[in-house]
């Protein structure tokens, strides 16, 4: 029978012991089994320190209901193929196997044995250790079906008294095991939150690194992941993006970020319930932290406006995101599958007249040239190859040309090329912006207005036709009134001629000539007025078409 001892003498102490275990589990977020195993490992270490020998494998077991503890020693079954057996080590004591020994069901990590190289360079087997090894022949005397690699259990006498050093080692083992279990539980928790947003408080700042308290653990915000120009102070609350979670034997590393593009998408997901529900989807994000960002959204419901939902009533939703990012400007664009329309929208607030997609031949030729350069780079160095591959992934191969007016060129390019750069990241196209002259601008505007047969354009055309008809009618009425005046003057002249019968033919010709000149002048005036009215109507129509083309 195995000899057992009570580590807790009183029944009241047993309740305190179990409550202490429950408190540790609640504070550290550890399972109860892990805490109990850490205590068992500490008791086994204390027993080995005072009553064991070097090299022994000792295991302790605690009965939670009765608080009884049992100790046992394990030995591995070996033979000549797995150990280097020397005659000196095969003593009578080493070959004795107790009758109460049995096969162990414990899962034990096999320790690395000392091994060296022989004279001919062959790897030598580890030495036979009688404290932890038992021969197969001796083990089969007690357990007949045991095999090489199995373990035998030997019960040990339980002890009640331990020295100061043994108790100190037990304390250290408990602390170490609990820390390891806590680290594993935190790793599993934060590994599941990788790619999500967490709230944290700035704990301390050391050498540009910001240490953020996340509750159970501490994350690090490196200078490369900080927003340029953003100041941090101790006690400041922040929303941070969990970029990476790494696990080490000593510590848990949580890398945080404030300039990751997905931070913007997650902030919109928190502020806009339609994005959280899935009715609005964020298709692409292009960001230059601290300066400007562009986000493309699409709605899966025809009745929901994606841009209006992201902006919110009086801009409350987008303003909350801007405030969290310390005034970073955000452009919200509706995603369209047509690349020409998408590129034109991505270059907003600039107004694009036309987008031309370059054929694929130029891109394939350039890709073949890049492949040849990569082959040469492989021969030179692997580092240059990695740099080129990274640049190739960042810069899209597809190219397009966006045509804008001269006054919109600087707005389309942006400050230091920022607007074009963000549009290229958002759409995946390498965009070149070119200015168009005024004559070409008018032609392109006319082509676009002709291509667009919207009801608004038709209404405007009808209004222009009505105005032109009214102008024509006014000009006709003016002509009629002028003709009547001329007829009256001619009648007066004829009456005067009848009264002056003695007048000569030469005087009549002299009188008729100035009348004809007056008639010519009146007709010229009427024709000029007609031309001026036509030109004014044409100019108004051209202006309206230009404004419609720019709005489109």
mmCIF file with all atom_site columns, N, CA and C in Angstrom, residues 506-547:
data_model
loop_
_atom_site.group_PDB
_atom_site.id
_atom_site.type_symbol
_atom_site.label_atom_id
_atom_site.label_alt_id
_atom_site.label_comp_id
_atom_site.label_asym_id
_atom_site.label_entity_id
_atom_site.label_seq_id
_atom_site.pdbx_PDB_ins_code
_atom_site.Cartn_x
_atom_site.Cartn_y
_atom_site.Cartn_z
_atom_site.occupancy
_atom_site.B_iso_or_equiv
_atom_site.pdbx_formal_charge
_atom_site.auth_seq_id
_atom_site.auth_comp_id
_atom_site.auth_asym_id
_atom_site.auth_atom_id
_atom_site.pdbx_PDB_model_num
ATOM 1   N N  . UNK A 1 506 ? -34.755 114.772 -110.569 1.00 0.00 ? 506 UNK A N  1
ATOM 2   C CA . UNK A 1 506 ? -33.470 114.671 -109.851 1.00 0.00 ? 506 UNK A CA 1
ATOM 3   C C  . UNK A 1 506 ? -33.679 114.828 -108.349 1.00 0.00 ? 506 UNK A C  1
ATOM 4   N N  . UNK A 1 507 ? -34.640 115.798 -107.980 1.00 0.00 ? 507 UNK A N  1
ATOM 5   C CA . UNK A 1 507 ? -34.894 115.987 -106.548 1.00 0.00 ? 507 UNK A CA 1
ATOM 6   C C  . UNK A 1 507 ? -35.526 114.749 -105.933 1.00 0.00 ? 507 UNK A C  1
ATOM 7   N N  . UNK A 1 508 ? -36.417 114.080 -106.706 1.00 0.00 ? 508 UNK A N  1
ATOM 8   C CA . UNK A 1 508 ? -37.040 112.860 -106.184 1.00 0.00 ? 508 UNK A CA 1
ATOM 9   C C  . UNK A 1 508 ? -36.007 111.771 -105.912 1.00 0.00 ? 508 UNK A C  1
ATOM 10  N N  . UNK A 1 509 ? -35.046 111.614 -106.822 1.00 0.00 ? 509 UNK A N  1
ATOM 11  C CA . UNK A 1 509 ? -33.992 110.613 -106.611 1.00 0.00 ? 509 UNK A CA 1
ATOM 12  C C  . UNK A 1 509 ? -33.146 110.934 -105.384 1.00 0.00 ? 509 UNK A C  1
ATOM 13  N N  . UNK A 1 510 ? -32.881 112.266 -105.200 1.00 0.00 ? 510 UNK A N  1
ATOM 14  C CA . UNK A 1 510 ? -32.077 112.650 -104.027 1.00 0.00 ? 510 UNK A CA 1
ATOM 15  C C  . UNK A 1 510 ? -32.824 112.363 -102.736 1.00 0.00 ? 510 UNK A C  1
ATOM 16  N N  . UNK A 1 511 ? -34.178 112.550 -102.754 1.00 0.00 ? 511 UNK A N  1
ATOM 17  C CA . UNK A 1 511 ? -34.959 112.286 -101.548 1.00 0.00 ? 511 UNK A CA 1
ATOM 18  C C  . UNK A 1 511 ? -35.065 110.790 -101.262 1.00 0.00 ? 511 UNK A C  1
ATOM 19  N N  . UNK A 1 512 ? -35.188 109.953 -102.315 1.00 0.00 ? 512 UNK A N  1
ATOM 20  C CA . UNK A 1 512 ? -35.346 108.496 -102.121 1.00 0.00 ? 512 UNK A CA 1
ATOM 21  C C  . UNK A 1 512 ? -34.065 107.830 -101.636 1.00 0.00 ? 512 UNK A C  1
ATOM 22  N N  . UNK A 1 513 ? -32.902 108.379 -102.034 1.00 0.00 ? 513 UNK A N  1
ATOM 23  C CA . UNK A 1 513 ? -31.623 107.741 -101.653 1.00 0.00 ? 513 UNK A CA 1
ATOM 24  C C  . UNK A 1 513 ? -31.411 107.717 -100.144 1.00 0.00 ? 513 UNK A C  1
ATOM 25  N N  . UNK A 1 514 ? -31.638 108.815 -99.408  1.00 0.00 ? 514 UNK A N  1
ATOM 26  C CA . UNK A 1 514 ? -31.442 108.700 -97.940  1.00 0.00 ? 514 UNK A CA 1
ATOM 27  C C  . UNK A 1 514 ? -32.452 107.767 -97.285  1.00 0.00 ? 514 UNK A C  1
ATOM 28  N N  . UNK A 1 515 ? -33.663 107.624 -97.830  1.00 0.00 ? 515 UNK A N  1
ATOM 29  C CA . UNK A 1 515 ? -34.625 106.680 -97.257  1.00 0.00 ? 515 UNK A CA 1
ATOM 30  C C  . UNK A 1 515 ? -34.141 105.250 -97.384  1.00 0.00 ? 515 UNK A C  1
ATOM 31  N N  . UNK A 1 516 ? -33.570 104.945 -98.570  1.00 0.00 ? 516 UNK A N  1
ATOM 32  C CA . UNK A 1 516 ? -33.042 103.584 -98.748  1.00 0.00 ? 516 UNK A CA 1
ATOM 33  C C  . UNK A 1 516 ? -31.906 103.298 -97.786  1.00 0.00 ? 516 UNK A C  1
ATOM 34  N N  . UNK A 1 517 ? -31.049 104.294 -97.551  1.00 0.00 ? 517 UNK A N  1
ATOM 35  C CA . UNK A 1 517 ? -29.932 104.085 -96.613  1.00 0.00 ? 517 UNK A CA 1
ATOM 36  C C  . UNK A 1 517 ? -30.471 103.840 -95.201  1.00 0.00 ? 517 UNK A C  1
ATOM 37  N N  . UNK A 1 518 ? -31.535 104.556 -94.856  1.00 0.00 ? 518 UNK A N  1
ATOM 38  C CA . UNK A 1 518 ? -32.110 104.327 -93.527  1.00 0.00 ? 518 UNK A CA 1
ATOM 39  C C  . UNK A 1 518 ? -32.697 102.923 -93.400  1.00 0.00 ? 518 UNK A C  1
ATOM 40  N N  . UNK A 1 519 ? -33.341 102.472 -94.505  1.00 0.00 ? 519 UNK A N  1
ATOM 41  C CA . UNK A 1 519 ? -33.888 101.106 -94.467  1.00 0.00 ? 519 UNK A CA 1
ATOM 42  C C  . UNK A 1 519 ? -32.779 100.073 -94.307  1.00 0.00 ? 519 UNK A C  1
ATOM 43  N N  . UNK A 1 520 ? -31.662 100.269 -95.021  1.00 0.00 ? 520 UNK A N  1
ATOM 44  C CA . UNK A 1 520 ? -30.533 99.336  -94.903  1.00 0.00 ? 520 UNK A CA 1
ATOM 45  C C  . UNK A 1 520 ? -29.980 99.325  -93.477  1.00 0.00 ? 520 UNK A C  1
ATOM 46  N N  . UNK A 1 521 ? -29.879 100.533 -92.880  1.00 0.00 ? 521 UNK A N  1
ATOM 47  C CA . UNK A 1 521 ? -29.341 100.607 -91.517  1.00 0.00 ? 521 UNK A CA 1
ATOM 48  C C  . UNK A 1 521 ? -30.258 99.856  -90.532  1.00 0.00 ? 521 UNK A C  1
ATOM 49  N N  . UNK A 1 522 ? -31.568 100.035 -90.715  1.00 0.00 ? 522 UNK A N  1
ATOM 50  C CA . UNK A 1 522 ? -32.502 99.344  -89.815  1.00 0.00 ? 522 UNK A CA 1
ATOM 51  C C  . UNK A 1 522 ? -32.421 97.819  -89.959  1.00 0.00 ? 522 UNK A C  1
ATOM 52  N N  . UNK A 1 523 ? -32.310 97.364  -91.236  1.00 0.00 ? 523 UNK A N  1
ATOM 53  C CA . UNK A 1 523 ? -32.193 95.903  -91.444  1.00 0.00 ? 523 UNK A CA 1
ATOM 54  C C  . UNK A 1 523 ? -30.912 95.351  -90.837  1.00 0.00 ? 523 UNK A C  1
ATOM 55  N N  . UNK A 1 524 ? -29.790 96.151  -90.965  1.00 0.00 ? 524 UNK A N  1
ATOM 56  C CA . UNK A 1 524 ? -28.520 95.700  -90.360  1.00 0.00 ? 524 UNK A CA 1
ATOM 57  C C  . UNK A 1 524 ? -28.630 95.613  -88.841  1.00 0.00 ? 524 UNK A C  1
ATOM 58  N N  . UNK A 1 525 ? -29.306 96.624  -88.258  1.00 0.00 ? 525 UNK A N  1
ATOM 59  C CA . UNK A 1 525 ? -29.470 96.605  -86.801  1.00 0.00 ? 525 UNK A CA 1
ATOM 60  C C  . UNK A 1 525 ? -30.262 95.366  -86.348  1.00 0.00 ? 525 UNK A C  1
ATOM 61  N N  . UNK A 1 526 ? -31.316 95.063  -87.091  1.00 0.00 ? 526 UNK A N  1
ATOM 62  C CA . UNK A 1 526 ? -32.134 93.895  -86.711  1.00 0.00 ? 526 UNK A CA 1
ATOM 63  C C  . UNK A 1 526 ? -31.343 92.598  -86.832  1.00 0.00 ? 526 UNK A C  1
ATOM 64  N N  . UNK A 1 527 ? -30.522 92.479  -87.932  1.00 0.00 ? 527 UNK A N  1
ATOM 65  C CA . UNK A 1 527 ? -29.699 91.260  -88.096  1.00 0.00 ? 527 UNK A CA 1
ATOM 66  C C  . UNK A 1 527 ? -28.659 91.136  -86.985  1.00 0.00 ? 527 UNK A C  1
ATOM 67  N N  . UNK A 1 528 ? -28.060 92.288  -86.595  1.00 0.00 ? 528 UNK A N  1
ATOM 68  C CA . UNK A 1 528 ? -27.076 92.246  -85.494  1.00 0.00 ? 528 UNK A CA 1
ATOM 69  C C  . UNK A 1 528 ? -27.725 91.788  -84.181  1.00 0.00 ? 528 UNK A C  1
ATOM 70  N N  . UNK A 1 529 ? -28.937 92.308  -83.933  1.00 0.00 ? 529 UNK A N  1
ATOM 71  C CA . UNK A 1 529 ? -29.634 91.899  -82.714  1.00 0.00 ? 529 UNK A CA 1
ATOM 72  C C  . UNK A 1 529 ? -29.915 90.397  -82.716  1.00 0.00 ? 529 UNK A C  1
ATOM 73  N N  . UNK A 1 530 ? -30.301 89.874  -83.881  1.00 0.00 ? 530 UNK A N  1
ATOM 74  C CA . UNK A 1 530 ? -30.545 88.420  -83.974  1.00 0.00 ? 530 UNK A CA 1
ATOM 75  C C  . UNK A 1 530 ? -29.285 87.628  -83.672  1.00 0.00 ? 530 UNK A C  1
ATOM 76  N N  . UNK A 1 531 ? -28.159 88.084  -84.289  1.00 0.00 ? 531 UNK A N  1
ATOM 77  C CA . UNK A 1 531 ? -26.902 87.364  -84.055  1.00 0.00 ? 531 UNK A CA 1
ATOM 78  C C  . UNK A 1 531 ? -26.507 87.424  -82.581  1.00 0.00 ? 531 UNK A C  1
ATOM 79  N N  . UNK A 1 532 ? -26.682 88.601  -81.949  1.00 0.00 ? 532 UNK A N  1
ATOM 80  C CA . UNK A 1 532 ? -26.318 88.726  -80.535  1.00 0.00 ? 532 UNK A CA 1
ATOM 81  C C  . UNK A 1 532 ? -27.174 87.817  -79.651  1.00 0.00 ? 532 UNK A C  1
ATOM 82  N N  . UNK A 1 533 ? -28.468 87.737  -79.941  1.00 0.00 ? 533 UNK A N  1
ATOM 83  C CA . UNK A 1 533 ? -29.340 86.852  -79.144  1.00 0.00 ? 533 UNK A CA 1
ATOM 84  C C  . UNK A 1 533 ? -28.947 85.394  -79.315  1.00 0.00 ? 533 UNK A C  1
ATOM 85  N N  . UNK A 1 534 ? -28.626 84.995  -80.585  1.00 0.00 ? 534 UNK A N  1
ATOM 86  C CA . UNK A 1 534 ? -28.190 83.608  -80.833  1.00 0.00 ? 534 UNK A CA 1
ATOM 87  C C  . UNK A 1 534 ? -26.901 83.295  -80.093  1.00 0.00 ? 534 UNK A C  1
ATOM 88  N N  . UNK A 1 535 ? -25.942 84.231  -80.176  1.00 0.00 ? 535 UNK A N  1
ATOM 89  C CA . UNK A 1 535 ? -24.643 83.991  -79.494  1.00 0.00 ? 535 UNK A CA 1
ATOM 90  C C  . UNK A 1 535 ? -24.827 83.884  -77.985  1.00 0.00 ? 535 UNK A C  1
ATOM 91  N N  . UNK A 1 536 ? -25.662 84.733  -77.414  1.00 0.00 ? 536 UNK A N  1
ATOM 92  C CA . UNK A 1 536 ? -25.885 84.674  -75.962  1.00 0.00 ? 536 UNK A CA 1
ATOM 93  C C  . UNK A 1 536 ? -26.519 83.349  -75.553  1.00 0.00 ? 536 UNK A C  1
ATOM 94  N N  . UNK A 1 537 ? -27.502 82.880  -76.351  1.00 0.00 ? 537 UNK A N  1
ATOM 95  C CA . UNK A 1 537 ? -28.146 81.593  -76.023  1.00 0.00 ? 537 UNK A CA 1
ATOM 96  C C  . UNK A 1 537 ? -27.153 80.446  -76.138  1.00 0.00 ? 537 UNK A C  1
ATOM 97  N N  . UNK A 1 538 ? -26.299 80.464  -77.183  1.00 0.00 ? 538 UNK A N  1
ATOM 98  C CA . UNK A 1 538 ? -25.292 79.399  -77.353  1.00 0.00 ? 538 UNK A CA 1
ATOM 99  C C  . UNK A 1 538 ? -24.294 79.394  -76.199  1.00 0.00 ? 538 UNK A C  1
ATOM 100 N N  . UNK A 1 539 ? -23.895 80.611  -75.788  1.00 0.00 ? 539 UNK A N  1
ATOM 101 C CA . UNK A 1 539 ? -22.935 80.681  -74.658  1.00 0.00 ? 539 UNK A CA 1
ATOM 102 C C  . UNK A 1 539 ? -23.549 80.122  -73.385  1.00 0.00 ? 539 UNK A C  1
ATOM 103 N N  . UNK A 1 540 ? -24.804 80.456  -73.114  1.00 0.00 ? 540 UNK A N  1
ATOM 104 C CA . UNK A 1 540 ? -25.450 79.923  -71.905  1.00 0.00 ? 540 UNK A CA 1
ATOM 105 C C  . UNK A 1 540 ? -25.555 78.405  -71.958  1.00 0.00 ? 540 UNK A C  1
ATOM 106 N N  . UNK A 1 541 ? -25.891 77.859  -73.138  1.00 0.00 ? 541 UNK A N  1
ATOM 107 C CA . UNK A 1 541 ? -25.969 76.402  -73.256  1.00 0.00 ? 541 UNK A CA 1
ATOM 108 C C  . UNK A 1 541 ? -24.605 75.764  -73.025  1.00 0.00 ? 541 UNK A C  1
ATOM 109 N N  . UNK A 1 542 ? -23.548 76.349  -73.578  1.00 0.00 ? 542 UNK A N  1
ATOM 110 C CA . UNK A 1 542 ? -22.196 75.786  -73.398  1.00 0.00 ? 542 UNK A CA 1
ATOM 111 C C  . UNK A 1 542 ? -21.779 75.823  -71.942  1.00 0.00 ? 542 UNK A C  1
ATOM 112 N N  . UNK A 1 543 ? -22.112 76.933  -71.254  1.00 0.00 ? 543 UNK A N  1
ATOM 113 C CA . UNK A 1 543 ? -21.770 77.010  -69.814  1.00 0.00 ? 543 UNK A CA 1
ATOM 114 C C  . UNK A 1 543 ? -22.501 75.945  -69.013  1.00 0.00 ? 543 UNK A C  1
ATOM 115 N N  . UNK A 1 544 ? -23.774 75.771  -69.278  1.00 0.00 ? 544 UNK A N  1
ATOM 116 C CA . UNK A 1 544 ? -24.524 74.742  -68.545  1.00 0.00 ? 544 UNK A CA 1
ATOM 117 C C  . UNK A 1 544 ? -23.951 73.356  -68.791  1.00 0.00 ? 544 UNK A C  1
ATOM 118 N N  . UNK A 1 545 ? -23.568 73.077  -70.041  1.00 0.00 ? 545 UNK A N  1
ATOM 119 C CA . UNK A 1 545 ? -22.981 71.750  -70.327  1.00 0.00 ? 545 UNK A CA 1
ATOM 120 C C  . UNK A 1 545 ? -21.648 71.563  -69.610  1.00 0.00 ? 545 UNK A C  1
ATOM 121 N N  . UNK A 1 546 ? -20.828 72.609  -69.577  1.00 0.00 ? 546 UNK A N  1
ATOM 122 C CA . UNK A 1 546 ? -19.540 72.501  -68.861  1.00 0.00 ? 546 UNK A CA 1
ATOM 123 C C  . UNK A 1 546 ? -19.765 72.233  -67.379  1.00 0.00 ? 546 UNK A C  1
ATOM 124 N N  . UNK A 1 547 ? -20.732 72.948  -66.779  1.00 0.00 ? 547 UNK A N  1
ATOM 125 C CA . UNK A 1 547 ? -21.005 72.710  -65.350  1.00 0.00 ? 547 UNK A CA 1
ATOM 126 C C  . UNK A 1 547 ? -21.498 71.301  -65.100  1.00 0.00 ? 547 UNK A C  1
#
